[in-house]
Tab-separated table of C-alpha atoms in Angstrom:
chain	number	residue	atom	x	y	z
A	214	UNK	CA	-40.481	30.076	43.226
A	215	UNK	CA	-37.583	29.483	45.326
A	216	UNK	CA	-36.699	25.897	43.839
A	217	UNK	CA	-37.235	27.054	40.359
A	218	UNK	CA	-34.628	30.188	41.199
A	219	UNK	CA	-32.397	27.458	42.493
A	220	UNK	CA	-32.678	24.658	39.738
A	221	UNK	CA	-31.522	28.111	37.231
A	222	UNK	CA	-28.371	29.464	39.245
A	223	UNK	CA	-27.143	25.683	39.721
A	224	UNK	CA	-27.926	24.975	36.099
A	225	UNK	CA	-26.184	28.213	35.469
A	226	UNK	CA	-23.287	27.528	38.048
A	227	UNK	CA	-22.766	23.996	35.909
A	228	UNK	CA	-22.128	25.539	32.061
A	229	UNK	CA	-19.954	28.573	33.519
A	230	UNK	CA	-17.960	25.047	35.077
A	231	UNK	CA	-18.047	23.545	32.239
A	232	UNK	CA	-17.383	25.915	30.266
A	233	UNK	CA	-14.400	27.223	32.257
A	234	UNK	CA	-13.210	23.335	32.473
A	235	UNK	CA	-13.030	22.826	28.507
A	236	UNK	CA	-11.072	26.686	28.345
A	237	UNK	CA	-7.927	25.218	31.028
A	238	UNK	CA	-8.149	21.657	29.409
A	239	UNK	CA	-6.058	20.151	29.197
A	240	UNK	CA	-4.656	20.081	32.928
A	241	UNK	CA	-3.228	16.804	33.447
A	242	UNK	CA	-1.554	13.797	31.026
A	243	UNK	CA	-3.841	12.849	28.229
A	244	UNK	CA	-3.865	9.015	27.616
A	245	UNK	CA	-4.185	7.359	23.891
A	246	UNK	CA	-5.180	4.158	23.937
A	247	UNK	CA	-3.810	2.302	20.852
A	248	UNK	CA	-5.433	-1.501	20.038
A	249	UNK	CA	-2.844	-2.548	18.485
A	250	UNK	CA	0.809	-3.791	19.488
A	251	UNK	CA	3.811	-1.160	19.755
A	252	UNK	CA	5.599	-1.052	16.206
A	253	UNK	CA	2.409	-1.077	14.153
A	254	UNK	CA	1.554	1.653	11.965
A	255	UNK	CA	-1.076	3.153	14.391
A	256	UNK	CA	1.127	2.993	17.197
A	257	UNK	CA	4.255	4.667	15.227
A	258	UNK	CA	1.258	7.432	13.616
A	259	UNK	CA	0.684	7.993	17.204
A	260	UNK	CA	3.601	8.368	18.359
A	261	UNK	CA	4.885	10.656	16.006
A	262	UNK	CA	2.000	12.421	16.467
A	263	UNK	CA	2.279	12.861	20.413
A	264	UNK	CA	5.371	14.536	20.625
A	265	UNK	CA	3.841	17.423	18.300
A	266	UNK	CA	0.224	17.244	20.504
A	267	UNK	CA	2.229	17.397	24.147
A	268	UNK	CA	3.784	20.870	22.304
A	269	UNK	CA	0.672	22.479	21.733
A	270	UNK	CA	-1.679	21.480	24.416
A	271	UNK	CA	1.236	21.763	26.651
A	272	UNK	CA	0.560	18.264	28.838
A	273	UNK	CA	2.191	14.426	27.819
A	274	UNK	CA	0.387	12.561	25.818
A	275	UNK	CA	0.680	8.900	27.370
A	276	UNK	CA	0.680	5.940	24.485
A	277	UNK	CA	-1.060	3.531	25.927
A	278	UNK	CA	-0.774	-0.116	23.882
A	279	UNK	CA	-4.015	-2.746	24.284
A	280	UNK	CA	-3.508	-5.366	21.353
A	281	UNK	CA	-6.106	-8.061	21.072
A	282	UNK	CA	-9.809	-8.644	19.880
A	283	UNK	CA	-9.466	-6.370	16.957
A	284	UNK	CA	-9.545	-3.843	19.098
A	285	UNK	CA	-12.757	-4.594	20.638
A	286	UNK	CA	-11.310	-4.531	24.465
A	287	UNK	CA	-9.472	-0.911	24.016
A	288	UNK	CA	-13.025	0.309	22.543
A	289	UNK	CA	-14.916	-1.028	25.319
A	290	UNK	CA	-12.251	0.400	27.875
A	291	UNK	CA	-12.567	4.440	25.894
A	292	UNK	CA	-16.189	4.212	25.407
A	293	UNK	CA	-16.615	3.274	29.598
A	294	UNK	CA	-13.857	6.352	29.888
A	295	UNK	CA	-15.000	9.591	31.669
A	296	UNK	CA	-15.800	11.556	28.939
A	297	UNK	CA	-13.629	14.526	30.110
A	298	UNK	CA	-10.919	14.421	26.913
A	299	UNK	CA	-8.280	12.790	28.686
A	300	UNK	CA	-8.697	9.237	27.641
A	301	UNK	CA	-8.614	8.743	23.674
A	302	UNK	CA	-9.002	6.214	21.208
A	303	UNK	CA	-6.772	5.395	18.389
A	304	UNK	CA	-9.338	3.531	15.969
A	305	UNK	CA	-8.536	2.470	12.044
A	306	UNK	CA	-11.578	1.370	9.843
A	307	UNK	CA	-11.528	-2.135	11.858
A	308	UNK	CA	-12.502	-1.370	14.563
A	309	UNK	CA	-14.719	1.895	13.926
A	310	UNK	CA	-16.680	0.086	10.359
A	311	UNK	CA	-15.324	-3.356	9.947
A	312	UNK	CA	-16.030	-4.903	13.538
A	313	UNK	CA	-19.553	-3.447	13.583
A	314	UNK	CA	-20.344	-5.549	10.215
A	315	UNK	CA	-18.405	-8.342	11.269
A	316	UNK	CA	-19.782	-9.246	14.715
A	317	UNK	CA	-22.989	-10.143	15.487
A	318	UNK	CA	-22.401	-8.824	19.088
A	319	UNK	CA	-20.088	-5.460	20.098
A	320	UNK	CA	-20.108	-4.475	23.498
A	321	UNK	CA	-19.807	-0.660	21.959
A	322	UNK	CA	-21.423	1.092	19.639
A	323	UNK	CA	-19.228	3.332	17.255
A	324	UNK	CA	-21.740	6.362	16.918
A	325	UNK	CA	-23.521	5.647	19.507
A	326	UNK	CA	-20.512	5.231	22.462
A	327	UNK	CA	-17.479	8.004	20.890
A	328	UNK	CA	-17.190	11.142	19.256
A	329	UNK	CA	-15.062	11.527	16.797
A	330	UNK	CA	-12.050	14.323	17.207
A	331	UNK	CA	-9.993	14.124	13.786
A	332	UNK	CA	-8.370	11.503	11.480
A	333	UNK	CA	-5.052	11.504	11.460
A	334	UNK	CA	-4.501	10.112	8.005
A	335	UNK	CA	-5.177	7.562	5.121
A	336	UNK	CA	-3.133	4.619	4.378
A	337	UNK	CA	-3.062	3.798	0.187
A	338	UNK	CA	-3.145	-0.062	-0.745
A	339	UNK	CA	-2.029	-1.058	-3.844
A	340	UNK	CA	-3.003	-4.094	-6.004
A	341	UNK	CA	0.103	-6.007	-6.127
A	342	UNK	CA	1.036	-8.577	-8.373
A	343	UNK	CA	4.000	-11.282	-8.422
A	344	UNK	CA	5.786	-10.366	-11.239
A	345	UNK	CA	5.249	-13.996	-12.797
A	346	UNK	CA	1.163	-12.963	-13.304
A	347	UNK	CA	0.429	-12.570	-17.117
A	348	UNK	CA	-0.658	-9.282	-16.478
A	349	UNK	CA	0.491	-5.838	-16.624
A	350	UNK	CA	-2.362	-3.808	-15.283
A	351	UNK	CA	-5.971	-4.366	-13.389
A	352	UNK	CA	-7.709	-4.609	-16.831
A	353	UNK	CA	-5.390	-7.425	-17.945
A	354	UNK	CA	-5.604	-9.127	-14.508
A	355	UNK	CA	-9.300	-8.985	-14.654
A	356	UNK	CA	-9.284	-11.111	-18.306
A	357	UNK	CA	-7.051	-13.381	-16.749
A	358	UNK	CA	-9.091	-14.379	-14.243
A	359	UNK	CA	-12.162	-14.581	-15.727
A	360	UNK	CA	-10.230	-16.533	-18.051
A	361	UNK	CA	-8.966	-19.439	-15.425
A	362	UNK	CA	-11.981	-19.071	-12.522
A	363	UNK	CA	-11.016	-20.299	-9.181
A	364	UNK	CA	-7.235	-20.635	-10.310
A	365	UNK	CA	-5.976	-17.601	-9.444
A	366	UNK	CA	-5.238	-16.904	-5.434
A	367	UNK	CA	-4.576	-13.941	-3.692
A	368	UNK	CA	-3.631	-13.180	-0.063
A	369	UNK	CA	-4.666	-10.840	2.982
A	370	UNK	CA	-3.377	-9.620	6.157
A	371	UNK	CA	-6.557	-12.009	7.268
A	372	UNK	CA	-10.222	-12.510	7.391
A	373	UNK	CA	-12.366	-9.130	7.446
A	374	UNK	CA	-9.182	-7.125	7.256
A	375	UNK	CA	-8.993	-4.168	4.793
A	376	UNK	CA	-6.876	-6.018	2.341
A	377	UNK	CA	-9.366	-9.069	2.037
A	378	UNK	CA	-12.527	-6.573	1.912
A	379	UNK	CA	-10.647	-4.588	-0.651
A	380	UNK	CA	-10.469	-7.567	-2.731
A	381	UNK	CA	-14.207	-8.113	-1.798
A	382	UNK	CA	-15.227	-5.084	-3.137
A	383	UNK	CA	-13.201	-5.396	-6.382
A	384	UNK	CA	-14.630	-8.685	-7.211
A	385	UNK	CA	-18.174	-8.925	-6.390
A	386	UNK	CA	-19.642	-6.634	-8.853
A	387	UNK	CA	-17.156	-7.927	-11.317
A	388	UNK	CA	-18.436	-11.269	-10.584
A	389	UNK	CA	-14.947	-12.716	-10.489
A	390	UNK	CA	-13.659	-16.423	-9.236
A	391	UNK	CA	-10.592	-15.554	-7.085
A	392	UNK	CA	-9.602	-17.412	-4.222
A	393	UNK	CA	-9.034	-15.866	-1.048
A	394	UNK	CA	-6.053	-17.036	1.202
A	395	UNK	CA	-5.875	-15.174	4.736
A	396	UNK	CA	-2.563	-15.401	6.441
A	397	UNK	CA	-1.616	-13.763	9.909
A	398	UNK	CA	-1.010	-10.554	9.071
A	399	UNK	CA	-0.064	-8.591	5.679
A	400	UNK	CA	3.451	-9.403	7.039
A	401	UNK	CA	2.828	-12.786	6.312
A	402	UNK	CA	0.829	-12.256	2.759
A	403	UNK	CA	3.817	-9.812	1.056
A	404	UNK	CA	6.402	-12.434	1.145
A	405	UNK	CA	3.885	-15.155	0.378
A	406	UNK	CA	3.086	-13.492	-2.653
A	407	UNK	CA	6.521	-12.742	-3.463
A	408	UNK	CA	7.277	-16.029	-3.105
A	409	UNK	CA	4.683	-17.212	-5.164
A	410	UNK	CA	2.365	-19.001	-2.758
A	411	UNK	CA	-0.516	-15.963	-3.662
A	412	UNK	CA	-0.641	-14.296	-7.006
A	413	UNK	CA	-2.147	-11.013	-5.151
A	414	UNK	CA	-2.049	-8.570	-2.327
A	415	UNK	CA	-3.011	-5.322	-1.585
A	416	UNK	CA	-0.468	-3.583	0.359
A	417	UNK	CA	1.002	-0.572	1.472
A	418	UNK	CA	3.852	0.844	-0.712
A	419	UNK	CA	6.503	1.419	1.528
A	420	UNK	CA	6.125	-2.834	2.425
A	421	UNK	CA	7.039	-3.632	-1.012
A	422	UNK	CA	8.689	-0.539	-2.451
A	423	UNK	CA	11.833	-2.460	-2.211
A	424	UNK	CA	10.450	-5.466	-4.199
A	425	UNK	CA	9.353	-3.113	-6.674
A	426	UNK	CA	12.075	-1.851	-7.359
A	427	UNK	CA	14.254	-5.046	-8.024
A	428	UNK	CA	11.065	-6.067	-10.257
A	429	UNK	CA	10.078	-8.873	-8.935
A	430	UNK	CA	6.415	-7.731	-7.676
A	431	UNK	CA	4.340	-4.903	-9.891
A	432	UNK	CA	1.252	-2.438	-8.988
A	433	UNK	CA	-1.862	-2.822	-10.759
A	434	UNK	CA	-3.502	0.008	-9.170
A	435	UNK	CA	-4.602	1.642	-5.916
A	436	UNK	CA	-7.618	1.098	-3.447
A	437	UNK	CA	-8.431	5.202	-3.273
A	438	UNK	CA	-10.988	6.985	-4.783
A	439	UNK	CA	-8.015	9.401	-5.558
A	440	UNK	CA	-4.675	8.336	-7.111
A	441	UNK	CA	-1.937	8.478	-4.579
A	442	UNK	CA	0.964	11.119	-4.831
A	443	UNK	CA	3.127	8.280	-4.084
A	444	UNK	CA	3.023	6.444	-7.441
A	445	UNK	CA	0.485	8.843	-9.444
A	446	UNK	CA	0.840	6.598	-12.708
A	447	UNK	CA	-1.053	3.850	-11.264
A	448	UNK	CA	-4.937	3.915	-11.576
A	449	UNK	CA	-7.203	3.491	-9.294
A	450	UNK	CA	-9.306	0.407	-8.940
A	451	UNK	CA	-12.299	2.887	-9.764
A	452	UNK	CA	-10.775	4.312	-12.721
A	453	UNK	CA	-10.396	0.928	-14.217
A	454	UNK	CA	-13.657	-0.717	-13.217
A	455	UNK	CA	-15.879	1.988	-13.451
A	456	UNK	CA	-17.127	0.992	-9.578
A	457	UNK	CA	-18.773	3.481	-8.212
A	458	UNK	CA	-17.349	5.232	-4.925
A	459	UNK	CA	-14.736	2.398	-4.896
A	460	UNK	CA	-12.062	3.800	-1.852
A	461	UNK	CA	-11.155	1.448	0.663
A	462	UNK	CA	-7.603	2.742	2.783
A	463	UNK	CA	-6.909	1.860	6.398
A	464	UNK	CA	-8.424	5.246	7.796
A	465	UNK	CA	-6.503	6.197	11.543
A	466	UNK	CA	-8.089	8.231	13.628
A	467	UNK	CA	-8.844	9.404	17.145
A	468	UNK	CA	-12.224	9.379	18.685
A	469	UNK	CA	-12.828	10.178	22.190
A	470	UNK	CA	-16.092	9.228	24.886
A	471	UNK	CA	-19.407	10.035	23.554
A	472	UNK	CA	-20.369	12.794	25.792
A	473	UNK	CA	-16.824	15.030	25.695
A	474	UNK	CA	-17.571	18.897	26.026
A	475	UNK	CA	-17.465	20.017	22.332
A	476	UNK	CA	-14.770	22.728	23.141
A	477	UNK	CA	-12.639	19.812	24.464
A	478	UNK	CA	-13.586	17.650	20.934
A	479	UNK	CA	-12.468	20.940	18.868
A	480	UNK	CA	-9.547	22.014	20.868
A	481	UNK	CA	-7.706	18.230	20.702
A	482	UNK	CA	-8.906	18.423	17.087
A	483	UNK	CA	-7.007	21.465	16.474
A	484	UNK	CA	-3.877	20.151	18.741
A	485	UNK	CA	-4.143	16.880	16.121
A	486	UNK	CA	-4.428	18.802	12.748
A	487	UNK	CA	-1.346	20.570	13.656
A	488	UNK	CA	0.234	18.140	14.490
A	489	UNK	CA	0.068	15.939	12.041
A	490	UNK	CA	0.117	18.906	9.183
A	491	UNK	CA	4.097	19.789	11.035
A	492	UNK	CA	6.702	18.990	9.060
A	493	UNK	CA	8.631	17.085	10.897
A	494	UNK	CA	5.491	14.133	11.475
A	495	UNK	CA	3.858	14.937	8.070
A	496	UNK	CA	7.079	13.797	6.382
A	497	UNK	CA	7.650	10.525	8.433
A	498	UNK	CA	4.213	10.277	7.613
A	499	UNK	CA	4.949	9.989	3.842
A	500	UNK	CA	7.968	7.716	4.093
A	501	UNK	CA	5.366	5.506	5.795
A	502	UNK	CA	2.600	5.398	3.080
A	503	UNK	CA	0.641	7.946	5.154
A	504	UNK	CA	-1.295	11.138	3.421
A	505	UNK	CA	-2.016	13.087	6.547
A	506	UNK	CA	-5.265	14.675	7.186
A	507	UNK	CA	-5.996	16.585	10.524
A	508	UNK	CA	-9.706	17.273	10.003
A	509	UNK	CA	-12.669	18.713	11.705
A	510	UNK	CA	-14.775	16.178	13.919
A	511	UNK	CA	-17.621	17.243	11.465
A	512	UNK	CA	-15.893	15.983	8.491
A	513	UNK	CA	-14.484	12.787	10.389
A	514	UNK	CA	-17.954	12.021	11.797
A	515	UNK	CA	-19.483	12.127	7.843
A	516	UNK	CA	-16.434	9.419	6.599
A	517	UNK	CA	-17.478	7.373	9.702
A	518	UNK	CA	-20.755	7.215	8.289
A	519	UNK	CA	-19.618	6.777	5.137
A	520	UNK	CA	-17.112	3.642	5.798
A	521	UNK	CA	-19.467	2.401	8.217
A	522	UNK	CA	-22.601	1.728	5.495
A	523	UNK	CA	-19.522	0.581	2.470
A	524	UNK	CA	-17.590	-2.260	5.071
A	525	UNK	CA	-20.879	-3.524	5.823
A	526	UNK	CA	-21.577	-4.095	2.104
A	527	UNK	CA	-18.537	-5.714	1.655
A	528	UNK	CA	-18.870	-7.678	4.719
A	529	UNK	CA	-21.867	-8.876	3.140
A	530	UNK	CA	-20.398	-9.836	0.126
A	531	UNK	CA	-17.736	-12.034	1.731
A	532	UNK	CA	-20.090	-13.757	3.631
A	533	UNK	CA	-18.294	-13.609	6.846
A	534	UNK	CA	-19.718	-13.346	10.204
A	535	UNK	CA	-18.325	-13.839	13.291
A	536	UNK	CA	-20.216	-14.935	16.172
């Protein structure tokens, strides 16, 4: 009788701790682990981000940069993390949907080894096309090809990124011959294809806006499910195909331990949405190619889900695995 009194004030003692913990958190710096170099896009979203965070939760938020892997050593390092809210994870669609398809082994599991807090915000690609291509839009591209099979090339940021799965996607059900040329980076693909060495990228706006404008590169349409308020004349790859649920943008997010106290999950959530909702980041955000987002770890759990199941099918289709 006196054990099972015991075992219910300790258990007791324990939530009221807990409880009380998640209410003062955050107490101390809050580190965000980013897996890619400093300068990227998910770095500068982060850091943009950060300065708006450390003003509502009150505490630094520390940047922390581990390039390499894909990403697959800064996941391992969060999902070992104490799962207390103070160590984060800066993830895009590689490493939360694309590794998981790509690699026979992970040592992490994304559902199984982080919660998700919020994404931060979507990334539009856009089909573009030298501006020597005899064609003017996606429809007219996708004659041409099937027109000259295997003749027509098109370049990506590299193998099993979002710009060669994009292209994956398009393709496959269309059952179209185009040759796929990975290059190290999408920094590397844009001026290839400007150059004429690729007929095709898909690439953010704000990488080729310049180009654009000076005509010598043209958008064929957009790798969203929505069109993009940046250039809301050009179609989306759906619209033109008629492929279903066709919406394939870098997605950035941050996901913390599996395990985190819930009222820790919703109160960085909060911190994040506001953050990247202000002004002053939602802005930069645009002038990057960025539509900021800020939602609920519900919502950012279901796309996880969602991306997870659609990179493995185009995984699939490119017939790349990595050992």
């Amino acid at each position: 009788m006196f054990r099972r009194w015991l075992l219910t004030l300790l258990t007791g003692a324990v939530a009221c701790f807990g409880a009380a913990s998640a209410q003062e958190f955050p107490v101390r710096p809050i580190r965000m682990v980013v897996p890619y170099a400093a300068g990227g896009l998910p770095d500068t979203m982060t850091r943009l981000a950060a300065v708006k965070i450390t003003e509502v939760l009150k505490q630094q938020i520390v940047v922390d940069n581990r390039p390499g892997a894909g990403g697959i050593g800064a996941c391992e390092l969060v999902a070992n993390a104490t799962p207390d809210g103070y160590t984060l994870l800066i993830a895009d669609v590689a490493q939360t949907a694309i590794n998981p398809a790509l690699y026979a082994k992970l040592p992490y599991d994304t559902l199984r080894d982080f919660a998700p807090v919020s994404l931060m915000g979507n990334s539009a690609q856009f089909l573009t096309a030298n501006a020597s291509v005899p064609a003017n839009s996606l429809k007219e591209l996708i004659a041409l090809v099937k027109a000259k099979p295997g003749q027509i090339r098109y370049g990506s940021g590299g193998i099993g990124s979002v710009h060669h799965l994009s292209m994956e996607a398009l393709k496959t059900p269309l059952g179209l011959d185009i040759i796929h040329v990975p290059y190290k980076g999408n920094g590397v693909a844009i001026p290839a294809m400007i150059g004429g060495e690729v007929a095709l990228v898909f690439s953010a706006l704000p990488a080729i806006e310049g180009h654009l404008k000076s005509g010598r590169v043209k958008l064929l349409a957009v790798n969203t499910q929505k069109r993009s308020p940046q250039a809301p004349n050009v179609p989306t790859v759906g619209e033109v195909t008629g492929i279903k649920d066709y919406d394939y943008p870098p997605a950035i997010g941050v996901l913390a331990p599996a395990k985190t106290p819930k009222a820790v999950i919703n109160k960085l959530a909060a911190a994040i949405a506001k953050a990247v909702h202000h002004p002053d980041v939602a802005g930069r955000y645009v002038t990057l190619g960025i539509e900021p987002v800020g939602n609920t770890p519900e919502q950012y759990l279901a796309q996880t889900r969602v991306d997870i199941a659609k990179y493995a099918k185009a995984v699939k289709a490119s017939g790349v695995k990595v050992e």
